[in-house]
PDB file of C-alpha atoms and ligand atoms in Angstrom:
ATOM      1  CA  UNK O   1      34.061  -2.251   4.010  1.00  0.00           C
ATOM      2  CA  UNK O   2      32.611   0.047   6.733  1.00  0.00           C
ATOM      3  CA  UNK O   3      29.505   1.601   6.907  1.00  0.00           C
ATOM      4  CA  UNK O   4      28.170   4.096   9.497  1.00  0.00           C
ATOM      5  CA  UNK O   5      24.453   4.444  10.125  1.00  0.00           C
ATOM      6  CA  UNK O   6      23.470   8.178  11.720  1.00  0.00           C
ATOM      7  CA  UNK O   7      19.873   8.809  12.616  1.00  0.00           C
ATOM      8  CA  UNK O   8      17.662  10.388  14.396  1.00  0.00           C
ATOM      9  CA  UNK O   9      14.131   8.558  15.506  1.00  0.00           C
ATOM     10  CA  UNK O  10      11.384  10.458  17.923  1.00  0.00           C
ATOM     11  CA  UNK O  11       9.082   7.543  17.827  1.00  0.00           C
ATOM     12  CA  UNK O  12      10.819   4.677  16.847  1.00  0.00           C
ATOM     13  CA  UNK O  13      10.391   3.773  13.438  1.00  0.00           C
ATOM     14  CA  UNK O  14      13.561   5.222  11.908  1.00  0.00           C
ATOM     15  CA  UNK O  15      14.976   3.288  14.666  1.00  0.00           C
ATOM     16  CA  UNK O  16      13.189   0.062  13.477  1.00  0.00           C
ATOM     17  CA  UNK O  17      13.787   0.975   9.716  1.00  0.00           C
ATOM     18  CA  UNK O  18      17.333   1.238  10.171  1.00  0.00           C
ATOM     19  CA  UNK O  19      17.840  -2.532  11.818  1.00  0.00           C
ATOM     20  CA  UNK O  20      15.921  -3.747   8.710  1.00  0.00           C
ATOM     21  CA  UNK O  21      18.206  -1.802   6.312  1.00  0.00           C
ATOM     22  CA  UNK O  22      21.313  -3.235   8.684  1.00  0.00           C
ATOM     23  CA  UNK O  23      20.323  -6.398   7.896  1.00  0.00           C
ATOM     24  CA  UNK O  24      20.504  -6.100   3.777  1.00  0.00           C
ATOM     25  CA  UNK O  25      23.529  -4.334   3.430  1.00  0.00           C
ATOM     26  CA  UNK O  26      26.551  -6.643   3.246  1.00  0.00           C
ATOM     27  CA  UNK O  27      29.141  -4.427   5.429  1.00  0.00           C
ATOM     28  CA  UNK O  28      30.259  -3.996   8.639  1.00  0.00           C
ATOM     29  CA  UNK O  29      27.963  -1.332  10.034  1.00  0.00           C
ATOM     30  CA  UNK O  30      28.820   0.908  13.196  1.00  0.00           C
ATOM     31  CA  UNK O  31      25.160   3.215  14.485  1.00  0.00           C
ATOM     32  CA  UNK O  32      25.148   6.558  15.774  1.00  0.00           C
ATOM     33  CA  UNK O  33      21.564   7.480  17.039  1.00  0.00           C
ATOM     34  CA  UNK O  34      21.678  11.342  16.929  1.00  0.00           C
ATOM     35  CA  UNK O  35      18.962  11.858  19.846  1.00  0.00           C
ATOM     36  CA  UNK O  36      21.472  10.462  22.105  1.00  0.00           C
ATOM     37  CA  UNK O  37      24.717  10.643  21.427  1.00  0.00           C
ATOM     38  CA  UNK O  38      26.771  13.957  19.914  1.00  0.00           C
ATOM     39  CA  UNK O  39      27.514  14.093  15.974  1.00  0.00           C
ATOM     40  CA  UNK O  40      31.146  15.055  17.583  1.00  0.00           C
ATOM     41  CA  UNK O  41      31.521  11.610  19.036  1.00  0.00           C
ATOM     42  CA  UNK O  42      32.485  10.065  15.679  1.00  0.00           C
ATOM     43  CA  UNK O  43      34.771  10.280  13.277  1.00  0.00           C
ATOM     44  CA  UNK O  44      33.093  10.044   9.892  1.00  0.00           C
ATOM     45  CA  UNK O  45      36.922   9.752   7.718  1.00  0.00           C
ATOM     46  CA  UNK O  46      36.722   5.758   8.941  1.00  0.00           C
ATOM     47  CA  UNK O  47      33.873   4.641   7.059  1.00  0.00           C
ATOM     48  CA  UNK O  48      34.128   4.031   3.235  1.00  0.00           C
ATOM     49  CA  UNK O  49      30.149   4.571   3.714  1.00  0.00           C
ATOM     50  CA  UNK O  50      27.781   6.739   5.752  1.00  0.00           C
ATOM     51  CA  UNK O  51      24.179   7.024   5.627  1.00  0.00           C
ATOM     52  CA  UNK O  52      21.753   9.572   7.186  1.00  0.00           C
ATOM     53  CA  UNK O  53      18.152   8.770   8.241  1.00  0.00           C
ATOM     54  CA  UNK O  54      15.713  11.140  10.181  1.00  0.00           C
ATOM     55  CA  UNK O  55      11.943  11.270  10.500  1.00  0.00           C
ATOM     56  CA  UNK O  56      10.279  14.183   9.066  1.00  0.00           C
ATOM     57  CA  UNK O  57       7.861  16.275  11.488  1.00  0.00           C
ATOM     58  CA  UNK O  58       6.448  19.142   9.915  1.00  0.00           C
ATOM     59  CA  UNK O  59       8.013  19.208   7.246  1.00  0.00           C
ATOM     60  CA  UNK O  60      11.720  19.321   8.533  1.00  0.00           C
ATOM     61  CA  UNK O  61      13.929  16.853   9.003  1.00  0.00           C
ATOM     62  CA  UNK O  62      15.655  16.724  12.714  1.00  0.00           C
ATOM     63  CA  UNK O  63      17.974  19.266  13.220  1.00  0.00           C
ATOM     64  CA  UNK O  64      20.459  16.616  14.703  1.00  0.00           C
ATOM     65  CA  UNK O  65      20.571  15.156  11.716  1.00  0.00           C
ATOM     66  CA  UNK O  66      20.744  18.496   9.440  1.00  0.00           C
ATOM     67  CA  UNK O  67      23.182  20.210  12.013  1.00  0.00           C
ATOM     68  CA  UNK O  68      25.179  16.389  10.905  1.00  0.00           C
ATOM     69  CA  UNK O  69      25.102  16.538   7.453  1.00  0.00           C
ATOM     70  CA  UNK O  70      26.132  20.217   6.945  1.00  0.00           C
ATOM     71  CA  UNK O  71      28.841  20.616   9.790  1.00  0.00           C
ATOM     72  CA  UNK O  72      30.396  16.816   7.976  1.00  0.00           C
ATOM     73  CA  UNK O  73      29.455  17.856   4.594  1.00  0.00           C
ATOM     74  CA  UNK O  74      32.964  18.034   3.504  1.00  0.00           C
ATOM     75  CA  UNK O  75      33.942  14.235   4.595  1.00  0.00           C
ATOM     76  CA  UNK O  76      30.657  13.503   3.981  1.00  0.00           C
ATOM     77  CA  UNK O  77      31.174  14.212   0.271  1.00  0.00           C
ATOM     78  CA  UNK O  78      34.024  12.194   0.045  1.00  0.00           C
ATOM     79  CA  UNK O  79      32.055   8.895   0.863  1.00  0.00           C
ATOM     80  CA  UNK O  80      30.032   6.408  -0.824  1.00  0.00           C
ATOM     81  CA  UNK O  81      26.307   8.503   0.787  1.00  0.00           C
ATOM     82  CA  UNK O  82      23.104   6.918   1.533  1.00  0.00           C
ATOM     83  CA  UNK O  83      19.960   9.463   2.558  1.00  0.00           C
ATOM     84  CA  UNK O  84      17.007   8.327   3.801  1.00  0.00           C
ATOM     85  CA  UNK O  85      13.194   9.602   5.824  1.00  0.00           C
ATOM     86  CA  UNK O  86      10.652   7.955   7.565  1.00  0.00           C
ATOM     87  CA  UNK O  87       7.236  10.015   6.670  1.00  0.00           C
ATOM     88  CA  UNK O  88       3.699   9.452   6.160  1.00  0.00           C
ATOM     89  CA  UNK O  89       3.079  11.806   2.957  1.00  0.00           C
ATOM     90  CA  UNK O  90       3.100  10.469  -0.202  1.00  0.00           C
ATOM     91  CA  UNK O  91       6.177   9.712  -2.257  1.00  0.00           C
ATOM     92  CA  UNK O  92       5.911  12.533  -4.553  1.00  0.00           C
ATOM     93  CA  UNK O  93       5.616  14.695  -1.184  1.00  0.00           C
ATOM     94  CA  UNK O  94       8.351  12.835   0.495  1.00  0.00           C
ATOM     95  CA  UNK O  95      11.039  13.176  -2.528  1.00  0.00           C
ATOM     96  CA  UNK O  96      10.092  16.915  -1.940  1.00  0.00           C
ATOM     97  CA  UNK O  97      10.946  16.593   1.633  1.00  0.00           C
ATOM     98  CA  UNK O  98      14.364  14.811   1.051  1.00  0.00           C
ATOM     99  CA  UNK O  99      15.230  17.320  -1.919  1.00  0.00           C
ATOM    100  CA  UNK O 100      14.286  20.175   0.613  1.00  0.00           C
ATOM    101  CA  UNK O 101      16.248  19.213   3.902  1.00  0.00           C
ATOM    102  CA  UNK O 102      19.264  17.546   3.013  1.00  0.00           C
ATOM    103  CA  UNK O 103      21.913  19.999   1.828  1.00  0.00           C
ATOM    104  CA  UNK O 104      21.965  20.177  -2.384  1.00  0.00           C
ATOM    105  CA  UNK O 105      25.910  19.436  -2.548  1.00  0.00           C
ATOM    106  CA  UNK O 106      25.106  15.871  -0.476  1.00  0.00           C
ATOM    107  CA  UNK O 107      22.092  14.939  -2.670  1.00  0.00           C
ATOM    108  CA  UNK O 108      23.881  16.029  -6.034  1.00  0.00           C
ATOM    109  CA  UNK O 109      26.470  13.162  -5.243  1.00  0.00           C
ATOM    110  CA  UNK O 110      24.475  10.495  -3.352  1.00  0.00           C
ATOM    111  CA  UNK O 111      24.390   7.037  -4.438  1.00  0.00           C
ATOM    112  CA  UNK O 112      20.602   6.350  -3.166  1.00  0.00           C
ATOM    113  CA  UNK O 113      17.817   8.575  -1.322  1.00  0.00           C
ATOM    114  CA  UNK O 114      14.138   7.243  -0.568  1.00  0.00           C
ATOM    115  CA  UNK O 115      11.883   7.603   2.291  1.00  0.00           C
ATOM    116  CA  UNK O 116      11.155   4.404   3.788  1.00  0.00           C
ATOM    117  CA  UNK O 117       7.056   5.438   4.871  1.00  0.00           C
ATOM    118  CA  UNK O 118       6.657   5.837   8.695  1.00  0.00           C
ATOM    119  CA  UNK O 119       4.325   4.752  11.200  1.00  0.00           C
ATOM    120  CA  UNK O 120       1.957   6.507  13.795  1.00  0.00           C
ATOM    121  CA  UNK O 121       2.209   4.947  17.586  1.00  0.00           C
ATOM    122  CA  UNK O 122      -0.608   7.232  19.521  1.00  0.00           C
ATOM    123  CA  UNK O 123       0.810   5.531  22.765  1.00  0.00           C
ATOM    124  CA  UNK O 124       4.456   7.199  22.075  1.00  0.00           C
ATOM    125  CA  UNK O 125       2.959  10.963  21.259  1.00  0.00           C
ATOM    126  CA  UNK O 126       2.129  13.839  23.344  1.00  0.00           C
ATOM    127  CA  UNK O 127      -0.925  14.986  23.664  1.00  0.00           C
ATOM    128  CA  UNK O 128      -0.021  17.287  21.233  1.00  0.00           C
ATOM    129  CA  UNK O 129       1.187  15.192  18.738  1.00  0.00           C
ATOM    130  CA  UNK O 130      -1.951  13.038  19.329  1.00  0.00           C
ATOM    131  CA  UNK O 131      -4.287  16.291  18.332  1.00  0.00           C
ATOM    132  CA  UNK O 132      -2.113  17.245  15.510  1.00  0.00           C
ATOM    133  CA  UNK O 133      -2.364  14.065  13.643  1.00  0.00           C
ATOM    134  CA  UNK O 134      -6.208  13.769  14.326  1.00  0.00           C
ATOM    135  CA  UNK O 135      -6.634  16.728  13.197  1.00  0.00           C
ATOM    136  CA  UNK O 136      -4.340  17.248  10.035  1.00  0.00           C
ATOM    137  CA  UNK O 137      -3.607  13.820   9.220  1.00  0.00           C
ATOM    138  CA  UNK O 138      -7.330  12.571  10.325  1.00  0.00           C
ATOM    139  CA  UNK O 139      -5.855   9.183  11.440  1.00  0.00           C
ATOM    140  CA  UNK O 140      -7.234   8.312  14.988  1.00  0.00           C
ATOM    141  CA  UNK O 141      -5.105   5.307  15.146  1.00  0.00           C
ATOM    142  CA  UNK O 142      -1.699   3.309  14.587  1.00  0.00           C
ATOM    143  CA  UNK O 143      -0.654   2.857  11.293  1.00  0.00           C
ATOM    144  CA  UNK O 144       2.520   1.537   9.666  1.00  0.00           C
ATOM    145  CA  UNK O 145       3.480   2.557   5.944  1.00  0.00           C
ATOM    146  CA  UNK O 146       7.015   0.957   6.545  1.00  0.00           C
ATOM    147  CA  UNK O 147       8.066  -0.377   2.905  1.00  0.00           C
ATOM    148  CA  UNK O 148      10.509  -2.844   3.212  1.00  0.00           C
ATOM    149  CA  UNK O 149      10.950  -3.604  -0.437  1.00  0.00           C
ATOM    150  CA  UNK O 150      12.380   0.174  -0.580  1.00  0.00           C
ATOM    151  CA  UNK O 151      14.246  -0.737   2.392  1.00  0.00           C
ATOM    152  CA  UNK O 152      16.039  -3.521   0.355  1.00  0.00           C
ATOM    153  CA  UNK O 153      16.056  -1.178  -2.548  1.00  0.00           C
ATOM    154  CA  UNK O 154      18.279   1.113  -1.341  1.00  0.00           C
ATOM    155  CA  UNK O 155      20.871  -1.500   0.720  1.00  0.00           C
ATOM    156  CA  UNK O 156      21.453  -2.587  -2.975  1.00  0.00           C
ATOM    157  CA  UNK O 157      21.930   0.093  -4.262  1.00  0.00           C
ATOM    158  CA  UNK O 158      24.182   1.274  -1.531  1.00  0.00           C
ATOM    159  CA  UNK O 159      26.313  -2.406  -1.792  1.00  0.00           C
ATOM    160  CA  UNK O 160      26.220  -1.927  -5.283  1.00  0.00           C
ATOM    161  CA  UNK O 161      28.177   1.442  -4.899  1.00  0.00           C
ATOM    162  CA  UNK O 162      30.494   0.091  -2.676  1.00  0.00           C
ATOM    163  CA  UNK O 163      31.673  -3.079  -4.744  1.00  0.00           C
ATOM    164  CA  UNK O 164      32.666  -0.586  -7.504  1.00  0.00           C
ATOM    165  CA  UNK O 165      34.514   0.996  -4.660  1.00  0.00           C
ATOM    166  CA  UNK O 166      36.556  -1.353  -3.953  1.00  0.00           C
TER     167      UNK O 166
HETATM  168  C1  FMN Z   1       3.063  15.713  15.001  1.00  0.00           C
HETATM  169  C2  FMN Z   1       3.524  14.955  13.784  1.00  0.00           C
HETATM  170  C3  FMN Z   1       3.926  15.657  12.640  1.00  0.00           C
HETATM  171  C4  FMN Z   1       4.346  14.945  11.500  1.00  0.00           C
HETATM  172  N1  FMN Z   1       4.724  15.636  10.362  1.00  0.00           N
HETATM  173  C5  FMN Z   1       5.048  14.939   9.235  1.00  0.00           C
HETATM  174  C6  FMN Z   1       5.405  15.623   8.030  1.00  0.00           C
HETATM  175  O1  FMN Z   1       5.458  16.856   7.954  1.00  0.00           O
HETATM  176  N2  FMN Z   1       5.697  14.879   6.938  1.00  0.00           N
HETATM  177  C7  FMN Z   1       5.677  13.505   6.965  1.00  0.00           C
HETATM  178  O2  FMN Z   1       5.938  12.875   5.925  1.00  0.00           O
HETATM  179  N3  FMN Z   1       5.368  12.838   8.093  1.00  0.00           N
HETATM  180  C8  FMN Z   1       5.068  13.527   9.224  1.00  0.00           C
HETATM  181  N4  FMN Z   1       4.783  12.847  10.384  1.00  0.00           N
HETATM  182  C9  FMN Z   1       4.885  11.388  10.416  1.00  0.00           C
HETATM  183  C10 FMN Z   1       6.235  10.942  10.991  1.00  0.00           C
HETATM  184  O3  FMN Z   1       7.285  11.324  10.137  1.00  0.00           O
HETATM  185  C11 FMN Z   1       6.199   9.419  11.153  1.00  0.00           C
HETATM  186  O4  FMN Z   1       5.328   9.135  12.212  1.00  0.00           O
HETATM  187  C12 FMN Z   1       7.543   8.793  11.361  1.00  0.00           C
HETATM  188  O5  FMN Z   1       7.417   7.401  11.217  1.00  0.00           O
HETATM  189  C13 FMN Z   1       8.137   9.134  12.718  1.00  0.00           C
HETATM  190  O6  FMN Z   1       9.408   8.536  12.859  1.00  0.00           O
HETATM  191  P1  FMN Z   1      10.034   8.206  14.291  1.00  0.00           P
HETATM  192  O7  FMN Z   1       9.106   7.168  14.917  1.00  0.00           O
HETATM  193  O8  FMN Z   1      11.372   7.631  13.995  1.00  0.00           O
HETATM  194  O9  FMN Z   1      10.090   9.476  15.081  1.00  0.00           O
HETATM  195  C14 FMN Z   1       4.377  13.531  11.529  1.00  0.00           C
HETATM  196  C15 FMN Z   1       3.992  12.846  12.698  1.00  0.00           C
HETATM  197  C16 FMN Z   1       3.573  13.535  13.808  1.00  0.00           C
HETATM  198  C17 FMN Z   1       3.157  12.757  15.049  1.00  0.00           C
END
């Protein structure tokens, strides 16, 4: 069983979310961190499993990651798919931020989807960045909302879907 983790992290914490979910999912797991390397540089048919993960900054996704999931949404589709965010809004928010950045024909057939909560770092933002979220968010310093149990809730879910798989 193979499982390919693609994401995209600004400030870290999708990066750091996505070595906790590594560590509950019983597969072998290949990584594909979007900022640096191209989408082109892998080929998605050799995983029975792929999941997506991206931060959310103003209210979009990263375009690495949604240029990714509609360019592969045909193979895509045809594997066991896991879709994730980091964010700091609320769930009910953040299940409208999934349901409005991740094409509809991947989320009609995904196995799992959550958003894992996020983090500020001040000393990682521009300036700004550092405005913005004093301003809008009125947080003046770090914060982590990184949920671990829905972390661990969707690597079940996701080994769950590939046992019946095989
Ligand atoms: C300028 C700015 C804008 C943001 N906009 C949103 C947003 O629209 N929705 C949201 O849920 N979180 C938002 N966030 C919070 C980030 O998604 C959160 O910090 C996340 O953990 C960043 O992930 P990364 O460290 O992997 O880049 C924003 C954060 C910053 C600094």
């Amino acid at each position: 069983m193979k499982t390919l983790i693609a994401y995209f992290s600004r400030h870290g914490c999708t990066k750091k979310c996505v070595g906790i979910l590594a560590d509950y999912l019983d597969s072998e797991i290949d990584f594909i961190d979007l900022s640096r390397s191209s989408a082109s540089d892998v080929d998605v048919l050799k995983y029975d499993s792929i999941i997506l993960g991206s931060p959310v900054y103003y209210g979009n996704i990263a375009k690495e990651v949604k240029v990714f999931a509609e360019s592969e949404s045909y193979k895509l589709k045809q594997k066991k798919l896991g879709l994730f965010t980091c964010g700091m809004q609320d769930q009910w928010r953040a299940k409208e931020q999934i349901e409005s950045n991740y094409p509809k024909e991947l989320l009609d057939i995904a196995e799992t989807r959550a958003c894992f909560g996020g983090e500020y770092h001040f000393d990682r933002m521009s300036l700004m960045e550092k405005v913005i979220t004093k301003k809008v968010a009125k947080v003046n310093k770090d914060v982590s909302t990184v949920d671990e149990e829905a972390i661990k809730a969707f690597a079940e879910s996701m080994n769950k879907a590939n046992l019946i798989g095989t």
